[in-house]
CSV table of C-alpha atoms in Angstrom, one decimal:
chain,number,residue,atom,x,y,z
A,765,ILE,CA,4.4,1.0,-36.7
A,766,LYS,CA,2.3,2.9,-34.2
A,767,ALA,CA,4.5,2.6,-31.1
A,768,VAL,CA,6.9,0.4,-29.2
A,769,GLN,CA,6.0,-0.9,-25.7
A,770,THR,CA,8.9,-1.2,-23.3
A,771,GLY,CA,9.3,-2.4,-19.8
A,772,GLY,CA,6.3,-4.7,-19.7
A,773,PRO,CA,2.8,-3.8,-18.4
A,774,SER,CA,4.1,-1.1,-16.1
A,775,GLY,CA,6.4,0.4,-18.7
A,776,GLY,CA,5.4,2.9,-21.4
A,777,CYS,CA,4.6,3.2,-25.1
A,778,ILE,CA,7.1,5.1,-27.3
A,779,PRO,CA,5.3,6.6,-30.3
A,780,ALA,CA,6.5,6.1,-33.8
A,781,ALA,CA,7.7,9.7,-34.0
A,782,ALA,CA,10.2,9.0,-31.2
A,783,LEU,CA,11.6,5.7,-32.3
A,784,ASP,CA,15.1,7.2,-32.6
A,785,THR,CA,15.2,7.6,-28.8
A,786,PRO,CA,18.3,6.0,-27.4
A,787,LEU,CA,17.7,2.9,-25.2
A,788,ALA,CA,19.0,4.5,-22.0
A,789,ASP,CA,17.4,5.5,-18.7
A,790,ALA,CA,17.3,9.3,-19.0
A,791,PRO,CA,15.8,9.5,-22.6
A,792,LEU,CA,13.2,6.8,-21.8
A,793,ARG,CA,12.3,8.6,-18.5
A,794,ALA,CA,11.7,11.8,-20.4
A,795,LEU,CA,9.1,9.9,-22.5
A,796,GLY,CA,7.4,8.4,-19.4
A,797,ALA,CA,8.8,4.9,-20.3
A,798,ARG,CA,11.4,2.6,-18.8
A,799,LEU,CA,13.6,-0.2,-20.2
A,800,GLY,CA,12.8,-2.8,-17.5
A,801,SER,CA,14.2,-6.2,-18.4
A,802,GLY,CA,14.9,-5.0,-22.0
A,803,GLY,CA,11.9,-6.7,-23.6
A,804,MET,CA,10.0,-4.7,-26.2
A,805,VAL,CA,6.7,-5.2,-28.2
A,806,VAL,CA,6.3,-3.5,-31.5
A,807,LEU,CA,2.7,-2.3,-32.1
A,808,GLY,CA,1.4,-2.2,-35.6
A,809,ALA,CA,-0.5,0.7,-37.1
A,810,ALA,CA,-3.8,-1.1,-36.6
A,811,THR,CA,-3.3,-1.6,-32.8
A,812,ALA,CA,-6.2,-0.2,-30.8
A,813,MET,CA,-4.5,1.6,-27.9
A,814,PRO,CA,-7.5,1.3,-25.5
A,815,ALA,CA,-7.6,-2.4,-26.0
A,816,LEU,CA,-3.9,-2.6,-25.4
A,817,ALA,CA,-4.2,-0.5,-22.2
A,818,ARG,CA,-7.0,-2.8,-21.0
A,819,TYR,CA,-4.8,-5.9,-21.7
A,820,PHE,CA,-2.0,-4.5,-19.5
A,821,VAL,CA,-4.3,-3.3,-16.8
A,822,ARG,CA,-6.0,-6.6,-16.6
A,823,PHE,CA,-2.7,-8.3,-16.1
A,824,CYS,CA,-1.8,-5.8,-13.3
A,825,ALA,CA,-5.2,-6.3,-11.6
A,826,ALA,CA,-4.7,-10.1,-11.6
A,827,GLU,CA,-1.0,-10.4,-11.0
A,828,SER,CA,0.0,-7.4,-8.7
A,829,CYS,CA,1.3,-8.3,-5.3
A,830,GLY,CA,-1.9,-6.9,-3.8
A,831,LYS,CA,-0.1,-5.2,-1.0
A,832,CYS,CA,-1.1,-1.5,-1.5
A,833,VAL,CA,-4.5,-0.1,-2.0
A,834,PRO,CA,-4.1,2.0,-5.2
A,835,CYS,CA,-2.7,-0.8,-7.3
A,836,ARG,CA,-4.9,-3.6,-5.8
A,837,ALA,CA,-8.2,-1.7,-5.9
A,838,GLY,CA,-7.4,1.1,-8.4
A,839,THR,CA,-6.5,-1.2,-11.3
A,840,VAL,CA,-10.0,-2.9,-10.9
A,841,GLN,CA,-11.7,0.5,-11.3
A,842,LEU,CA,-9.4,1.3,-14.2
A,843,LEU,CA,-10.4,-1.9,-15.9
A,844,GLU,CA,-14.1,-1.0,-15.7
A,845,VAL,CA,-13.5,2.4,-17.3
A,846,LEU,CA,-11.3,0.9,-20.1
A,847,ASP,CA,-14.1,-1.7,-20.8
A,848,ARG,CA,-16.4,1.2,-21.5
A,849,PHE,CA,-13.8,2.7,-23.9
A,850,CYS,CA,-13.3,-0.5,-25.7
A,851,GLU,CA,-17.1,-1.1,-26.0
A,852,GLY,CA,-17.8,2.4,-27.3
A,853,ARG,CA,-19.7,3.4,-24.2
A,854,ALA,CA,-17.2,5.9,-22.8
A,855,THR,CA,-18.1,9.6,-22.1
A,856,ALA,CA,-16.1,12.7,-21.6
A,857,ALA,CA,-16.6,12.1,-17.8
A,858,ASP,CA,-15.0,8.7,-18.2
A,859,ARG,CA,-11.9,10.2,-19.8
A,860,ALA,CA,-11.5,12.6,-16.9
A,861,TRP,CA,-12.1,9.8,-14.4
A,862,LEU,CA,-9.6,7.6,-16.3
A,863,GLU,CA,-6.9,10.3,-16.0
A,864,GLN,CA,-7.6,10.8,-12.3
A,865,LEU,CA,-7.4,7.0,-11.5
A,866,CYS,CA,-4.2,6.7,-13.6
A,867,ALA,CA,-2.6,9.6,-11.7
A,868,LEU,CA,-3.5,8.0,-8.4
A,869,VAL,CA,-2.1,4.6,-9.3
A,870,GLN,CA,1.0,6.2,-10.8
A,871,SER,CA,1.8,8.6,-8.0
A,872,THR,CA,0.8,6.6,-4.9
A,873,SER,CA,1.4,2.9,-5.6
A,874,LEU,CA,4.1,1.2,-3.7
A,875,CYS,CA,5.7,-0.3,-6.9
A,876,GLY,CA,4.6,-1.8,-10.2
A,877,PRO,CA,2.7,0.7,-12.3
A,878,ALA,CA,4.1,3.5,-10.2
A,879,LEU,CA,7.7,2.5,-10.4
A,880,ARG,CA,9.7,5.4,-11.9
A,881,PRO,CA,11.8,4.6,-15.0
A,882,GLY,CA,15.2,3.5,-13.8
A,883,ALA,CA,14.1,2.9,-10.2
A,884,GLU,CA,14.5,-0.8,-10.7
A,885,HIS,CA,18.2,-0.2,-10.7
A,886,GLN,CA,18.1,1.4,-7.2
A,887,PRO,CA,18.3,-0.7,-4.0
A,888,VAL,CA,15.0,0.3,-2.5
A,889,TRP,CA,14.2,-2.7,-0.3
A,890,PRO,CA,15.3,-3.4,2.3
A,891,GLY,CA,17.8,-1.0,3.8
A,892,PRO,CA,18.2,1.9,6.2
A,893,VAL,CA,17.6,5.5,5.2
A,894,GLY,CA,20.7,7.6,5.1
A,895,PRO,CA,20.9,11.1,6.5
A,896,GLN,CA,20.7,12.8,3.1
A,897,SER,CA,17.9,10.4,1.8
A,898,GLY,CA,14.3,11.1,1.5
A,899,ALA,CA,13.6,7.9,-0.4
A,900,GLU,CA,11.0,5.4,0.6
A,901,HIS,CA,12.8,2.9,2.8
A,902,PRO,CA,11.9,1.4,6.1
A,903,ALA,CA,13.5,3.3,9.0
A,904,PRO,CA,16.4,1.3,10.6
A,905,PHE,CA,14.4,0.7,13.8
A,906,ARG,CA,10.8,0.2,14.8
A,907,ARG,CA,8.1,2.6,16.0
A,908,GLY,CA,9.9,5.8,14.8
A,909,VAL,CA,12.3,5.6,17.7
A,910,PRO,CA,15.9,6.6,16.8
A,911,HIS,CA,18.9,4.4,17.5
A,912,ARG,CA,21.2,7.4,18.2
A,913,MET,CA,20.7,10.8,19.7
A,914,SER,CA,22.0,13.2,17.1
A,915,VAL,CA,19.4,15.8,16.2
A,916,ILE,CA,18.3,17.1,12.8
A,917,SER,CA,15.9,19.9,11.8
A,918,LEU,CA,13.3,19.8,9.2
A,919,GLN,CA,10.3,21.9,8.1
A,920,ILE,CA,6.7,20.5,8.3
A,921,ASP,CA,3.9,22.7,7.0
A,922,ASP,CA,6.1,25.8,7.5
A,923,GLN,CA,7.0,24.8,11.1
A,924,TRP,CA,10.6,24.0,12.0
A,925,VAL,CA,11.0,21.0,14.2
A,926,ALA,CA,14.1,19.3,15.7
A,927,VAL,CA,13.9,15.5,15.9
A,928,PRO,CA,16.4,12.7,16.7
A,929,ALA,CA,18.1,11.5,13.6
A,930,GLY,CA,16.3,8.5,12.0
A,931,THR,CA,12.8,9.5,13.3
A,932,THR,CA,10.1,8.7,10.9
A,933,LEU,CA,8.2,11.5,9.2
A,934,LEU,CA,5.0,10.1,10.9
A,935,ALA,CA,6.6,10.6,14.3
A,936,ALA,CA,8.0,14.0,13.4
A,937,CYS,CA,4.6,15.2,12.2
A,938,ALA,CA,3.1,14.1,15.5
A,939,MET,CA,5.6,16.2,17.3
A,940,VAL,CA,4.2,19.3,15.7
A,941,GLY,CA,0.6,18.3,16.2
A,942,VAL,CA,0.0,17.0,12.7
A,943,ARG,CA,-2.0,13.8,12.8
A,944,LEU,CA,-1.8,12.0,9.5
A,945,PRO,CA,-4.5,9.5,8.4
A,946,GLN,CA,-3.3,5.8,8.6
A,947,LEU,CA,-4.9,2.4,8.6
A,948,CYS,CA,-2.0,-0.1,8.1
A,949,HIS,CA,0.3,1.5,10.6
A,950,HIS,CA,0.5,0.6,14.3
A,951,GLU,CA,3.1,2.0,16.7
A,952,GLN,CA,4.1,-1.4,18.0
A,953,LEU,CA,4.5,-3.0,14.5
A,954,THR,CA,7.0,-2.8,11.7
A,955,PRO,CA,5.7,-0.2,9.1
A,956,VAL,CA,4.6,-1.6,5.7
A,957,ALA,CA,3.2,1.5,4.0
A,958,ALA,CA,0.3,-0.5,2.4
A,959,CYS,CA,-2.6,1.8,2.9
A,960,ARG,CA,-0.8,4.9,1.4
A,961,LEU,CA,-3.0,7.3,3.4
A,962,CYS,CA,-0.1,8.9,5.2
A,963,LEU,CA,1.6,10.0,2.0
A,964,VAL,CA,3.3,13.5,2.3
A,965,GLU,CA,4.9,15.7,-0.3
A,966,VAL,CA,8.7,16.1,0.2
A,967,GLN,CA,10.5,18.9,-1.6
A,968,GLY,CA,12.8,17.3,-4.2
A,969,SER,CA,10.9,14.0,-4.4
A,970,GLU,CA,9.1,13.2,-7.7
A,971,ARG,CA,6.4,11.3,-5.8
A,972,PRO,CA,4.7,11.6,-2.4
A,973,LEU,CA,6.3,9.4,0.3
A,974,PRO,CA,4.7,7.4,3.1
A,975,ALA,CA,5.4,9.1,6.4
A,976,CYS,CA,5.3,5.9,8.3
A,977,HIS,CA,8.1,4.4,6.2
A,978,THR,CA,10.3,7.3,5.5
A,979,ALA,CA,13.0,8.7,7.8
A,980,ALA,CA,13.3,12.4,8.4
A,981,ALA,CA,16.4,14.1,6.9
A,982,GLY,CA,18.1,17.3,7.7
A,983,ALA,CA,16.6,20.4,6.0
A,984,MET,CA,13.8,18.3,4.6
A,985,VAL,CA,10.7,20.4,3.6
A,986,VAL,CA,7.4,18.5,4.1
A,987,ARG,CA,3.9,19.3,3.1
A,988,THR,CA,1.1,17.2,4.7
A,989,THR,CA,-2.2,18.7,3.6
A,990,THR,CA,-1.9,20.0,0.0
A,991,ASP,CA,-5.0,19.8,-2.2
A,992,ALA,CA,-3.5,16.9,-4.1
A,993,LEU,CA,-2.8,14.9,-1.0
A,994,VAL,CA,-6.3,15.5,0.4
A,995,GLN,CA,-7.9,14.4,-2.9
A,996,GLN,CA,-5.7,11.3,-3.1
A,997,ARG,CA,-6.6,10.3,0.5
A,998,ARG,CA,-10.3,10.7,-0.3
A,999,LEU,CA,-10.0,8.5,-3.3
A,1000,LEU,CA,-8.0,5.9,-1.5
A,1001,ILE,CA,-10.8,5.7,1.2
A,1002,GLU,CA,-13.4,5.3,-1.6
A,1003,LEU,CA,-11.4,2.5,-3.1
A,1004,LEU,CA,-11.2,0.7,0.2
A,1005,LEU,CA,-15.0,1.1,0.8
A,1006,ALA,CA,-15.8,-0.1,-2.7
A,1007,GLU,CA,-13.4,-3.0,-2.6
A,1008,GLY,CA,-15.1,-4.9,0.2
A,1009,ASN,CA,-18.6,-5.0,1.7
A,1010,HIS,CA,-18.8,-2.2,4.2
A,1011,CYS,CA,-22.3,-1.5,5.4
A,1012,CYS,CA,-21.7,0.6,8.5
A,1013,PRO,CA,-25.3,0.6,10.0
A,1014,VAL,CA,-25.3,-3.2,10.3
A,1015,CYS,CA,-21.7,-3.6,11.2
A,1016,VAL,CA,-20.6,-4.7,14.7
A,1017,ALA,CA,-17.9,-2.0,14.6
A,1018,ASP,CA,-20.2,0.8,13.7
A,1019,GLY,CA,-18.9,3.8,15.7
A,1020,ALA,CA,-15.7,2.1,16.6
A,1021,CYS,CA,-14.1,1.6,13.1
A,1022,GLU,CA,-11.0,3.4,11.9
A,1023,LEU,CA,-12.0,3.2,8.3
A,1024,GLN,CA,-15.4,4.7,9.1
A,1025,ASP,CA,-13.7,7.4,11.2
A,1026,LEU,CA,-11.3,8.4,8.4
A,1027,ALA,CA,-14.1,8.4,5.8
A,1028,GLU,CA,-16.0,10.9,8.0
A,1029,ALA,CA,-12.9,13.0,8.7
A,1030,LEU,CA,-12.1,13.2,5.0
A,1031,GLY,CA,-15.6,14.0,4.0
A,1032,VAL,CA,-16.2,10.8,2.1
A,1033,HIS,CA,-20.0,10.4,2.2
A,1034,GLN,CA,-20.7,8.8,-1.2
A,1035,LEU,CA,-18.6,6.8,-3.7
A,1036,ARG,CA,-17.6,7.9,-7.1
A,1037,VAL,CA,-16.1,4.5,-7.8
A,1038,SER,CA,-18.2,1.4,-8.5
A,1039,GLU,CA,-18.8,-0.9,-5.6
A,1040,GLN,CA,-17.3,-4.4,-6.2
A,1041,LEU,CA,-19.7,-6.2,-3.8
A,1042,PRO,CA,-17.4,-9.3,-3.7
A,1043,ARG,CA,-18.7,-12.7,-2.5
A,1044,ARG,CA,-16.4,-13.3,0.4
A,1045,GLY,CA,-16.6,-15.9,3.1
A,1046,VAL,CA,-16.7,-15.8,6.9
A,1047,ASP,CA,-14.6,-18.1,9.1
A,1048,ALA,CA,-16.3,-18.8,12.4
A,1049,THR,CA,-14.4,-22.0,13.2
A,1050,HIS,CA,-12.4,-20.5,16.1
A,1051,PRO,CA,-14.1,-21.0,19.4
A,1052,ARG,CA,-13.7,-17.3,20.5
A,1053,PHE,CA,-13.1,-15.2,17.4
A,1054,LEU,CA,-14.6,-14.7,13.9
A,1055,LEU,CA,-12.9,-13.6,10.7
A,1056,ASP,CA,-15.1,-11.7,8.2
A,1057,HIS,CA,-13.3,-11.3,4.9
A,1058,ASN,CA,-16.0,-8.9,3.7
A,1059,ARG,CA,-14.7,-6.3,6.2
A,1060,CYS,CA,-10.9,-6.9,5.6
A,1061,ILE,CA,-8.9,-4.1,4.1
A,1062,LEU,CA,-5.6,-6.1,4.0
A,1063,CYS,CA,-3.8,-3.7,6.3
A,1064,THR,CA,-1.8,-6.8,7.5
A,1065,ARG,CA,-1.8,-5.6,11.1
A,1066,CYS,CA,-3.0,-9.1,12.2
A,1067,VAL,CA,-0.2,-10.7,10.3
A,1068,ARG,CA,2.5,-8.5,11.9
A,1069,ALA,CA,1.0,-8.6,15.4
A,1070,CYS,CA,0.8,-12.4,15.4
A,1071,ASP,CA,4.3,-12.7,14.0
A,1072,GLU,CA,6.2,-9.9,15.8
A,1073,LEU,CA,4.4,-9.7,19.2
A,1074,GLU,CA,3.0,-13.2,19.8
A,1075,GLY,CA,5.5,-15.1,17.7
A,1076,ALA,CA,2.9,-17.6,16.4
A,1077,HIS,CA,2.7,-16.5,12.7
A,1078,VAL,CA,-0.8,-17.8,12.3
A,1079,TRP,CA,-1.8,-15.3,9.6
A,1080,ASP,CA,-0.4,-14.5,6.2
A,1081,VAL,CA,-1.6,-13.1,2.8
A,1082,ALA,CA,-2.4,-15.5,0.0
A,1083,TYR,CA,-3.1,-15.1,-3.7
A,1084,ARG,CA,-2.5,-12.1,-5.9
A,1085,GLY,CA,-4.1,-8.8,-7.1
A,1086,SER,CA,-7.7,-8.3,-6.2
A,1087,HIS,CA,-8.0,-11.9,-5.1
A,1088,CYS,CA,-5.6,-11.4,-2.2
A,1089,ARG,CA,-6.9,-12.3,1.2
A,1090,ILE,CA,-5.8,-13.1,4.8
A,1091,VAL,CA,-5.4,-16.8,5.5
A,1092,ALA,CA,-4.7,-18.8,8.6
A,1093,GLY,CA,-2.1,-21.4,8.7
A,1094,PHE,CA,-1.8,-23.1,5.3
A,1095,ASP,CA,-5.1,-21.6,4.1
A,1096,GLN,CA,-6.9,-23.6,6.8
A,1097,PRO,CA,-10.0,-22.9,8.9
A,1098,TRP,CA,-8.8,-20.7,11.7
A,1099,GLY,CA,-10.1,-23.1,14.3
A,1100,ALA,CA,-7.9,-25.9,12.9
A,1101,VAL,CA,-4.6,-24.0,13.2
A,1102,GLU,CA,-2.8,-25.4,16.2
A,1103,ALA,CA,-0.3,-22.5,16.3
A,1104,CYS,CA,-3.0,-20.1,17.4
A,1105,THR,CA,-2.7,-19.3,21.1
A,1106,GLY,CA,-6.0,-17.5,21.3
A,1107,CYS,CA,-4.3,-14.4,22.6
A,1108,GLY,CA,-6.6,-12.1,20.6
A,1109,LEU,CA,-3.8,-9.7,19.6
A,1110,CYS,CA,-5.0,-9.9,15.9
A,1111,VAL,CA,-8.5,-8.9,17.0
A,1112,GLU,CA,-7.2,-6.0,19.1
A,1113,VAL,CA,-5.2,-4.4,16.3
A,1114,CYS,CA,-7.7,-4.9,13.5
A,1115,PRO,CA,-8.9,-1.4,12.3
A,1116,THR,CA,-12.3,-2.7,11.1
A,1117,ALA,CA,-14.7,-5.6,11.9
A,1118,ALA,CA,-12.7,-8.2,9.9
A,1119,LEU,CA,-11.6,-9.8,13.2
A,1120,VAL,CA,-14.0,-9.7,16.1
A,1121,VAL,CA,-14.8,-11.5,19.3
A,1122,LYS,CA,-17.8,-13.7,19.1
A,1123,GLU,CA,-20.9,-12.6,20.9
A,1124,THR,CA,-21.4,-14.7,24.0
A,1125,GLY,CA,-24.9,-13.5,25.0
A,1126,PRO,CA,-26.0,-11.7,28.2
């Protein structure tokens, strides 16, 4: 026996030398594994571990929910690196790059490969954040506005700030002049923490937490611009740029694109990841607007704006993993969806040029 795989694709491998480990949360956590549903796969001595890793990553790339950037786009990049290992083409640089990508997916993903051992037993969705919590939960209100007026104090980048209890970390950071990068967040919409760009380090938390989705707590110590966070944000922007077809000089949103602005602000001028160059379609069936899937970053602002502000719920997300895409109605041409009121809210909140107004000429 070489090892035992526990917890499915997002679990961990227990080496043969540690097979006497008790099947309990704490001992498995110490090994970087988890019990999950209790299923285990015994790996024979002839098992090629790179091939096994590729097998599990391929599953995650195809079957993840596709909601967050590091899992949806990061697993695709991991798969390419693991292909080189399995084919004998890997270099020392590939090993370092593999470790960096693994660290990003593990530390920043919303769930799945980044789920800590034992976390599946904790009620993490949905539910309000308690006053002693720093866990990743949605705040019990929208737009970072508190529902009561008690005040708490916390420290953000060595600055003490007093905020109403229940304020999101994103709003608290803004109060001290710290503007965190964000693409999925919009102040009028329910936070979803999909882009993972507003992650901050919170003292006592094993992983960085999304500021848009985490309520401030008393005496909390928050770091917003550590070297690790800056590097993670840069890589997340690279993954977004590589995942779609973003050619800024010929884009109608050139100079007015939030993705482009963040890439510039974070110093992302070239990609270390491989461009996927997907073959995506364009829906021009609506009389006033156009949907270009090539520019879509799956922030779901359009989905939430249409549902929460207009009440039409024209948009949703279909499919899984890297095949996820925004769909209108029951995956219909946009122009055929009778529920669309033509209000243009989806176009207004889109951070890129995925949704635009059609040119009408001079």
